Each structure stands twice: as C-alpha cells, then as structure tokens.
Coordinates of C-alpha atoms and ligand atoms in Angstrom, one line a residue:
M1 CA -9.8 -24.5 2.9
T2 CA -11.4 -25.1 6.2
N3 CA -8.1 -24.4 8.0
R4 CA -7.8 -20.9 6.6
I5 CA -7.2 -18.4 9.4
Y6 CA -8.4 -14.9 9.8
N7 CA -5.4 -13.1 8.4
F8 CA -4.3 -9.8 9.9
N9 CA -0.8 -10.0 8.4
P10 CA 0.9 -6.6 7.5
G11 CA 2.4 -7.8 4.4
P12 CA 2.5 -10.1 2.5
A13 CA -1.2 -10.1 3.5
A14 CA -4.5 -11.7 2.9
L15 CA -5.9 -11.9 -0.6
P16 CA -9.6 -12.4 -1.5
L17 CA -10.5 -16.1 -1.4
E18 CA -12.3 -15.8 -4.8
V19 CA -9.0 -14.8 -6.3
L20 CA -7.0 -17.6 -4.8
Q21 CA -9.5 -20.0 -5.9
Q22 CA -9.6 -18.7 -9.5
I23 CA -5.8 -19.0 -9.7
Q24 CA -6.0 -22.6 -8.5
E25 CA -8.8 -23.4 -11.0
E26 CA -7.0 -22.1 -14.0
F27 CA -3.4 -22.7 -12.8
L28 CA -2.8 -25.7 -15.2
D29 CA -4.5 -24.4 -18.2
F30 CA -4.8 -20.6 -18.6
G31 CA -7.3 -19.2 -21.0
A32 CA -7.5 -22.5 -23.0
S33 CA -3.8 -22.0 -23.8
G34 CA -2.8 -25.5 -22.6
M35 CA -0.2 -23.8 -20.4
S36 CA 0.0 -22.2 -16.9
I37 CA 0.2 -18.5 -16.6
V38 CA 3.6 -19.1 -15.3
E39 CA 4.5 -20.8 -18.5
V40 CA 3.1 -18.6 -21.2
S41 CA 5.3 -16.0 -23.0
H42 CA 5.0 -12.4 -21.8
R43 CA 4.9 -11.6 -25.5
S44 CA 1.8 -13.6 -26.0
K45 CA -1.8 -12.5 -26.5
W46 CA -2.7 -14.3 -23.2
F47 CA -0.3 -12.1 -21.2
D48 CA -1.1 -8.9 -23.1
D49 CA -4.7 -9.3 -22.2
V50 CA -3.8 -9.7 -18.6
I51 CA -1.5 -6.7 -18.2
N52 CA -3.7 -4.4 -20.4
D53 CA -6.8 -5.4 -18.3
A54 CA -4.8 -4.7 -15.0
V55 CA -3.8 -1.2 -16.4
D56 CA -7.5 -0.4 -17.6
R57 CA -9.0 -1.6 -14.3
T58 CA -6.4 0.7 -12.4
K59 CA -7.4 3.5 -14.5
R60 CA -11.1 3.0 -14.1
L61 CA -11.0 2.4 -10.3
L62 CA -9.0 5.5 -9.7
G63 CA -10.6 7.7 -12.3
L64 CA -7.3 8.4 -14.1
D65 CA -7.5 10.6 -17.2
Q66 CA -5.2 10.1 -20.2
R67 CA -2.4 12.0 -18.7
Y68 CA -1.6 9.1 -16.4
H69 CA 0.4 6.1 -17.3
V70 CA 0.2 2.8 -15.3
V71 CA 3.3 0.6 -15.2
F72 CA 4.6 -2.3 -13.3
C73 CA 8.2 -2.3 -11.8
Q74 CA 10.2 -4.8 -9.8
G75 CA 12.3 -4.2 -6.7
G76 CA 9.3 -3.4 -4.5
A77 CA 8.5 0.0 -3.1
S78 CA 12.0 0.2 -1.8
M79 CA 13.2 0.5 -5.4
Q80 CA 10.9 3.5 -5.8
F81 CA 12.7 5.3 -3.0
C82 CA 15.7 5.5 -5.1
M83 CA 14.0 5.8 -8.6
V84 CA 11.9 8.8 -7.6
P85 CA 14.8 11.2 -6.9
M86 CA 16.9 9.6 -9.6
N87 CA 14.3 10.4 -12.3
F88 CA 13.0 13.8 -11.0
L89 CA 15.8 15.5 -9.3
S90 CA 18.6 16.1 -11.9
N91 CA 19.8 19.5 -13.0
G92 CA 19.8 20.9 -9.5
R93 CA 16.1 20.3 -8.9
K94 CA 15.1 19.9 -5.3
A95 CA 12.3 18.2 -3.4
D96 CA 10.3 18.3 0.0
Y97 CA 9.7 15.2 2.0
V98 CA 7.5 14.7 5.0
N99 CA 8.8 12.2 7.5
T100 CA 6.0 10.2 9.0
G101 CA 7.7 6.9 9.9
T102 CA 10.0 4.1 9.0
W103 CA 9.2 4.0 5.3
S104 CA 9.3 7.8 4.8
T105 CA 12.8 7.8 6.6
K106 CA 14.0 5.2 4.1
A107 CA 12.7 7.2 1.2
I108 CA 14.6 10.1 2.5
N109 CA 17.8 8.2 3.0
E110 CA 17.7 6.9 -0.6
A111 CA 17.5 10.4 -1.9
R112 CA 20.4 11.5 0.4
I113 CA 22.5 8.7 -0.7
Q114 CA 22.4 10.1 -4.2
G115 CA 23.3 13.5 -2.9
K116 CA 20.0 14.9 -4.0
D117 CA 18.9 18.4 -2.8
I118 CA 16.0 17.4 -0.5
R119 CA 14.5 18.9 2.5
V120 CA 12.4 17.5 5.4
A121 CA 9.6 19.9 5.3
A122 CA 7.9 18.2 8.4
S123 CA 8.3 15.2 10.6
S124 CA 6.4 13.5 13.4
E125 CA 9.5 11.9 14.9
D126 CA 9.1 14.1 18.0
R127 CA 6.4 11.8 19.2
N128 CA 7.5 8.6 17.7
F129 CA 5.6 9.1 14.6
S130 CA 2.2 8.8 16.3
Y131 CA 0.6 11.6 14.2
I132 CA 0.4 13.2 10.8
P133 CA 2.0 16.7 10.8
A134 CA -0.4 19.6 9.9
D135 CA 0.0 23.2 8.3
I136 CA 3.2 22.4 6.5
E137 CA 4.9 25.1 4.5
F138 CA 6.3 23.6 1.2
D139 CA 8.8 25.1 -1.1
S140 CA 7.0 26.3 -4.1
Q141 CA 10.1 25.6 -6.2
A142 CA 10.2 22.0 -5.3
A143 CA 9.9 19.3 -8.1
Y144 CA 7.7 17.2 -5.9
V145 CA 6.5 16.7 -2.3
H146 CA 7.0 13.2 -1.0
I147 CA 4.6 11.6 1.4
T148 CA 3.8 8.1 2.7
S149 CA 0.0 7.9 2.6
N150 CA -0.4 5.2 5.1
N151 CA 2.3 4.3 7.7
T152 CA 2.1 0.6 7.9
I153 CA 4.2 0.2 11.0
K154 CA 3.1 3.2 13.1
G155 CA -0.6 2.9 12.2
T156 CA -1.1 6.5 11.0
Q157 CA -2.6 7.7 7.7
W158 CA -3.2 11.0 5.9
A159 CA -6.9 11.6 6.3
E160 CA -6.6 14.6 3.8
F161 CA -3.6 15.1 1.5
P162 CA -1.5 18.3 2.3
E163 CA -1.9 21.6 0.3
T164 CA 1.2 22.0 -1.8
G165 CA 0.4 25.1 -3.8
G166 CA 0.5 23.1 -7.0
V167 CA 3.7 21.2 -6.4
P168 CA 3.0 17.6 -7.4
L169 CA 2.6 15.0 -4.7
V170 CA 4.6 11.8 -4.9
A171 CA 3.1 9.1 -2.7
D172 CA 4.1 5.8 -1.3
M173 CA 0.6 4.1 -1.2
S174 CA 1.9 0.6 -0.6
S175 CA -0.4 -0.1 2.3
D176 CA -3.5 1.8 1.2
I177 CA -3.8 2.0 -2.6
F178 CA -7.4 1.2 -3.7
S179 CA -8.7 1.3 -0.1
R180 CA -10.5 4.7 -0.5
I181 CA -11.4 7.3 -3.0
I182 CA -8.6 9.7 -3.7
D183 CA -8.2 13.0 -5.6
V184 CA -5.6 11.8 -8.1
E185 CA -5.2 15.4 -9.7
K186 CA -2.8 16.2 -6.8
F187 CA -0.4 13.5 -7.7
G188 CA 2.5 13.4 -10.1
L189 CA 3.3 9.9 -9.1
I190 CA 2.0 7.1 -6.9
Y191 CA 3.7 3.9 -6.1
A192 CA 2.6 0.8 -4.3
G193 CA 4.4 -2.5 -3.5
A194 CA 1.6 -5.1 -4.3
Q195 CA 1.9 -7.3 -1.3
K196 CA -0.1 -5.2 1.1
N197 CA -3.4 -4.5 -0.7
I198 CA -3.4 -5.8 -4.3
G199 CA -1.3 -8.9 -4.8
P200 CA 1.7 -11.1 -4.1
A201 CA 5.2 -9.6 -3.5
G202 CA 7.4 -9.1 -6.6
V203 CA 5.7 -6.3 -8.4
C204 CA 5.2 -2.6 -7.7
L205 CA 2.4 -0.6 -9.2
V206 CA 3.4 2.9 -10.4
I207 CA 1.2 5.6 -11.7
V208 CA 3.0 8.4 -13.3
R209 CA 1.6 11.7 -14.9
R210 CA 2.9 12.6 -18.2
D211 CA 4.4 15.9 -17.3
M212 CA 6.7 14.2 -14.8
L213 CA 8.3 12.2 -17.6
D214 CA 9.9 15.5 -19.0
L215 CA 12.1 15.8 -15.8
I216 CA 13.9 12.4 -16.5
P217 CA 17.5 12.9 -17.6
E218 CA 18.8 10.9 -20.6
D219 CA 21.8 9.3 -18.7
L220 CA 20.0 6.9 -16.5
P221 CA 20.4 3.2 -16.8
T222 CA 17.5 1.9 -19.0
M223 CA 15.8 -0.2 -16.2
L224 CA 15.8 2.7 -13.8
K225 CA 14.0 5.1 -16.0
Y226 CA 10.2 5.4 -15.7
S227 CA 10.0 6.4 -19.5
T228 CA 11.4 2.8 -20.3
Y229 CA 8.3 1.3 -18.6
V230 CA 5.9 3.7 -20.1
N231 CA 7.3 3.2 -23.7
K232 CA 7.4 -0.6 -23.4
N233 CA 4.1 -1.1 -21.5
S234 CA 6.2 -2.5 -18.7
M235 CA 7.8 -5.1 -20.9
F236 CA 11.3 -3.9 -21.7
N237 CA 12.3 -7.1 -20.2
T238 CA 10.4 -10.0 -18.7
P239 CA 7.9 -8.7 -16.2
P240 CA 6.8 -10.5 -13.0
C241 CA 3.9 -12.2 -14.9
F242 CA 2.4 -14.1 -12.1
A243 CA 2.4 -11.2 -9.7
I244 CA 0.7 -9.0 -12.4
Y245 CA -1.8 -11.6 -13.1
T246 CA -2.8 -11.8 -9.5
V247 CA -3.1 -8.0 -9.3
Q248 CA -5.3 -8.1 -12.3
L249 CA -7.6 -10.6 -10.6
V250 CA -7.7 -8.6 -7.4
L251 CA -8.7 -5.4 -9.3
K252 CA -11.4 -7.5 -11.1
W253 CA -12.7 -8.5 -7.6
L254 CA -12.6 -5.0 -6.5
E255 CA -14.6 -3.6 -9.5
E256 CA -17.0 -6.5 -10.0
K257 CA -17.5 -8.2 -6.6
I258 CA -17.0 -5.3 -4.3
G259 CA -18.2 -2.6 -6.7
G260 CA -15.5 0.0 -6.8
L261 CA -13.7 2.2 -4.3
G262 CA -16.6 4.0 -2.8
K263 CA -18.0 0.6 -1.7
M264 CA -14.5 -0.6 -0.6
E265 CA -13.9 2.6 1.5
A266 CA -17.3 2.3 3.3
I267 CA -16.4 -1.3 4.2
N268 CA -13.0 -0.3 5.4
R269 CA -14.4 2.6 7.4
S270 CA -16.9 0.3 9.1
K271 CA -14.1 -2.3 9.9
A272 CA -11.9 0.4 11.4
E273 CA -14.7 2.0 13.4
L274 CA -15.6 -1.3 14.9
L275 CA -12.0 -2.0 16.1
Y276 CA -11.2 1.6 17.2
G277 CA -14.6 1.6 18.9
L278 CA -13.4 -1.3 21.1
L279 CA -10.0 0.2 21.8
D280 CA -11.6 3.6 22.7
S281 CA -14.1 1.8 25.1
S282 CA -11.6 -0.2 26.9
E283 CA -9.1 0.6 29.6
F284 CA -7.1 -2.6 28.7
Y285 CA -6.2 -1.9 25.2
R286 CA -4.5 1.4 24.3
P287 CA -4.4 2.7 20.7
T288 CA -1.0 4.3 19.9
A289 CA -1.9 6.8 17.1
D290 CA -3.5 10.2 17.6
Q291 CA -7.2 10.1 16.9
D292 CA -7.1 12.3 13.9
S293 CA -4.3 10.4 12.3
R294 CA -5.5 6.9 12.7
S295 CA -4.9 4.5 9.9
L296 CA -7.9 2.6 8.4
M297 CA -5.6 -0.2 7.3
N298 CA -3.1 -0.8 10.3
V299 CA -4.6 -0.5 13.6
T300 CA -1.8 -0.4 16.3
F301 CA -2.3 -0.8 20.1
R302 CA -0.6 -1.8 23.3
L303 CA -1.8 -4.0 26.2
P304 CA -0.9 -3.2 29.8
T305 CA 2.3 -5.3 29.6
E306 CA 4.6 -6.9 27.1
E307 CA 3.8 -10.3 28.6
L308 CA 0.1 -9.7 28.0
E309 CA 0.9 -8.6 24.4
Q310 CA 2.8 -11.9 23.9
A311 CA -0.1 -13.9 25.4
F312 CA -2.6 -12.0 23.2
V313 CA -0.8 -12.7 20.0
A314 CA -0.3 -16.4 21.0
E315 CA -3.9 -16.9 22.1
A316 CA -5.3 -15.2 19.1
L317 CA -3.5 -17.6 16.8
E318 CA -4.9 -20.5 18.8
N319 CA -8.2 -19.2 18.0
G320 CA -7.6 -18.9 14.3
L321 CA -6.5 -15.2 14.2
G322 CA -3.0 -14.7 12.7
G323 CA -0.5 -11.8 12.2
L324 CA -1.4 -9.5 15.2
K325 CA 2.1 -9.0 16.4
G326 CA 3.4 -5.4 16.1
H327 CA 6.5 -4.6 13.9
R328 CA 9.7 -5.8 15.5
S329 CA 10.8 -2.1 15.7
V330 CA 7.9 -0.8 17.7
G331 CA 6.5 -3.9 19.6
G332 CA 2.9 -4.0 20.8
C333 CA 0.1 -5.3 18.6
R334 CA -1.1 -4.5 15.1
A335 CA -4.2 -5.5 13.2
S336 CA -3.8 -5.0 9.5
I337 CA -7.2 -4.9 7.9
Y338 CA -6.6 -4.4 4.2
N339 CA -9.3 -4.7 1.6
A340 CA -9.2 -8.4 1.5
T341 CA -9.7 -8.9 5.3
S342 CA -13.4 -9.1 5.7
H343 CA -15.8 -7.4 7.9
K344 CA -16.5 -10.7 9.6
A345 CA -12.9 -11.2 10.3
V346 CA -12.8 -7.9 12.2
E347 CA -16.0 -8.9 14.1
V348 CA -14.3 -12.2 15.2
L349 CA -11.2 -10.2 16.3
V350 CA -13.3 -7.7 18.4
D351 CA -15.1 -10.7 20.1
F352 CA -11.9 -12.3 20.7
M353 CA -10.4 -9.1 22.3
R354 CA -13.4 -8.7 24.5
T355 CA -13.0 -12.2 25.8
F356 CA -9.3 -11.8 26.3
E357 CA -9.8 -8.6 28.2
K358 CA -12.4 -10.3 30.6
K359 CA -9.9 -13.1 31.2
H360 CA -6.8 -11.0 31.7
G361 CA -8.0 -7.5 32.6
Ligands
PLP1 C1 5.9 -2.6 3.0 C2 6.1 -1.2 2.7 C3 7.2 -0.8 2.0 C4 8.3 -1.7 1.6 O1 7.9 -2.4 0.5 P1 8.9 -3.5 -0.4 O2 8.0 -3.9 -1.5 O3 9.3 -4.6 0.6 O4 10.1 -2.7 -0.8 C5 7.4 0.6 1.7 N1 6.5 1.5 2.0 C6 5.4 1.1 2.7 C7 4.4 2.2 3.1 C8 5.1 -0.2 3.1 O5 4.1 -0.6 3.7

C-alpha cells in the first residue's frame, strides 16, 4: 500500500482506495456465501443484489426517471460504436454525428462500415480537435445526434450539450460519466466503458430511454440488441460479474463517501482549476485545448521540446506520479484526473510541475 503511486493514467485508471480495499477484504468470502464474487453464480441472490444495486445507484445518481433502462454490455465502448447505428438506423433512418476526436471518428467509421445514412454535422478536425464546435445545425429528421462528451485523447469536453431541436442525443461518456451533473432529459442513450471513471475494463454501462427501443429491428443477432439486455436485466448470458461488482462499489463510494454528483463535480472543478491555473500562469507549459473547450478530466499540455516532455514523464514517475504521457497519436503530456484521482494528487502534481519548471525552464 505504501508504494501506491499518484495515478494519472487515462484508462484503465485509478479507482478509489476504499473500493480496492473492500474488494480485497471480501474477496475470499463474499456476503457470507463462502465463495468469492468470481465464483458465485450470476443467477444467485448474491449477484442479483449486486447488479440491482448498481442499477439503482446509477438511477439515483443521475436522477433517471422510469423511462430509462440501465444495462451492462461487453465489448467496451467500441462495441457501442457499432451497436448504436445497428439498433437505431434501420428502415432508412439517418443520424447526425459530431466529430470531436479519435473516438468520435471511430464511432463514425463503425456506422459507415454498415452502410448507414449518417452525416457529420460538425467537426473540429481543422484545428486538430482542439475545440468543441458551436452553433451546429442539426437535421430535425435524424433519429439521433451522436457526440463524445469528453475527448479523452485531445483533452476537450462539451461544457454545455448542443441544442438539437428535440432530436435525442446519443453520447459516448466513457471518460466523464458521473463526473458532473447532467440534464439526462436530452439523451436517448448514454454509454460508457467502465475503465476510465467507474471500474475495471470488461463492462460498458449503457443507459437507454424506452422510446429508443421502438427503433430496434427484429432481425438483429440477440447479443447485439439493446432490448435483449433490457428484457434480461443484462443476463441473457453470463455477464462480466467481477467488473459489475466493482462498478457497484464505485457507485456506492460516489453516493455515500463523496455525497453525489454535485459534490463530485465541485471536487473535479477544483482539481481542474488548480492544474489549468498553473498551465495558464506558466510560459513553460502550454495547454493544447481552447479555453472554453477544456476537459475537467483529461488535461493535455506540451512542454517546450519533446526531450523535455520525455524527461518530465520520467522524472514525474521517479517522484511517484504515474501515467502522464500523452496518447501515442498526439504526443505531449496528459494528466487524467478522473473521480478517483484525489485533490491531493493534483496538488502534488502541481508542486512537481513548478519544481520541474524551475529546474529546466
Ligand atoms: C477509452 C475510450 C473509448 C474506448 O473504449 P473501449 O472500452 O476500449 O472500447 C471510447 N470512447 C472514449 C471517449 C474513450 O475514452
């Protein structure tokens, strides 16, 4: 335990220490079952309690009304890139996509592979995805508008969700789900790979509004239909039990230890302000995202040279600060400061950055 580092990994990422400790404590004997959570049946009361609690906590935390279903899929967020158009764009229906980076581009590609009628309504590719497009005109006939709420690699985030004139939003929230209060009314579907903000890899949380289910064609494979997951409480087949259990514990931590999304958002804003404050006051570090598009979760920045960036990442690790290298596709540095990365961790990072600048600046 004493050698745990301050973890700024982009994903899989830091989880709350309390959660890891609880997993460790009850790993051999879960809920007095005499078995580990990885040994009990997914058709047992032990696992039923776990998955139902995870669903209930998701509904409470996000304020979802009874129109919304919460399910757990496998295949990561990447599987959702294909399932969304497959389920909602049959019978000549079309959709609008906003391209704000690597993950949006992949979502667009997966719809195109299937020959679906989609349109890129706006893109920020002209300036290397360093901003979130504004004043977008959407097609009022679209079945949905797809956005990536937080762009993990480019370090941008929608501060306000776009006005779509009543067309439901479908959002990839993999890297900012449960990080702030959102107006869920606007969303027909939300998906999030767990390994950024809510758990280990292997499960993807999906929130789908009842009316969207009417769009699903009959002739899809069973495992690729949202209705299968809704009708079977995510247990048509064996679900990723351990991952769902960990998500349940993280949501419990968020509700009971942190005190809900309002509190979490305040902490996240304070962390981000501290870090961006340093970047803005320095000539040495250069933030890469436009000010009004900055992510509260992934803070991307450059140093004067690539050599200094390499030295920065290496020296940080020597000082117990891990995961600060930028994504291989963009270079530079990135501090991912998800829910489980503490305020203290960001304070230590900022101190380290000041010292590094004095030494090398
Ligand atoms: C990490 C990430 C993905 C990819 O998730 P997988 O679970 O690996 O498929 C997709 N979208 C966003 C926004 C991400 O951050």
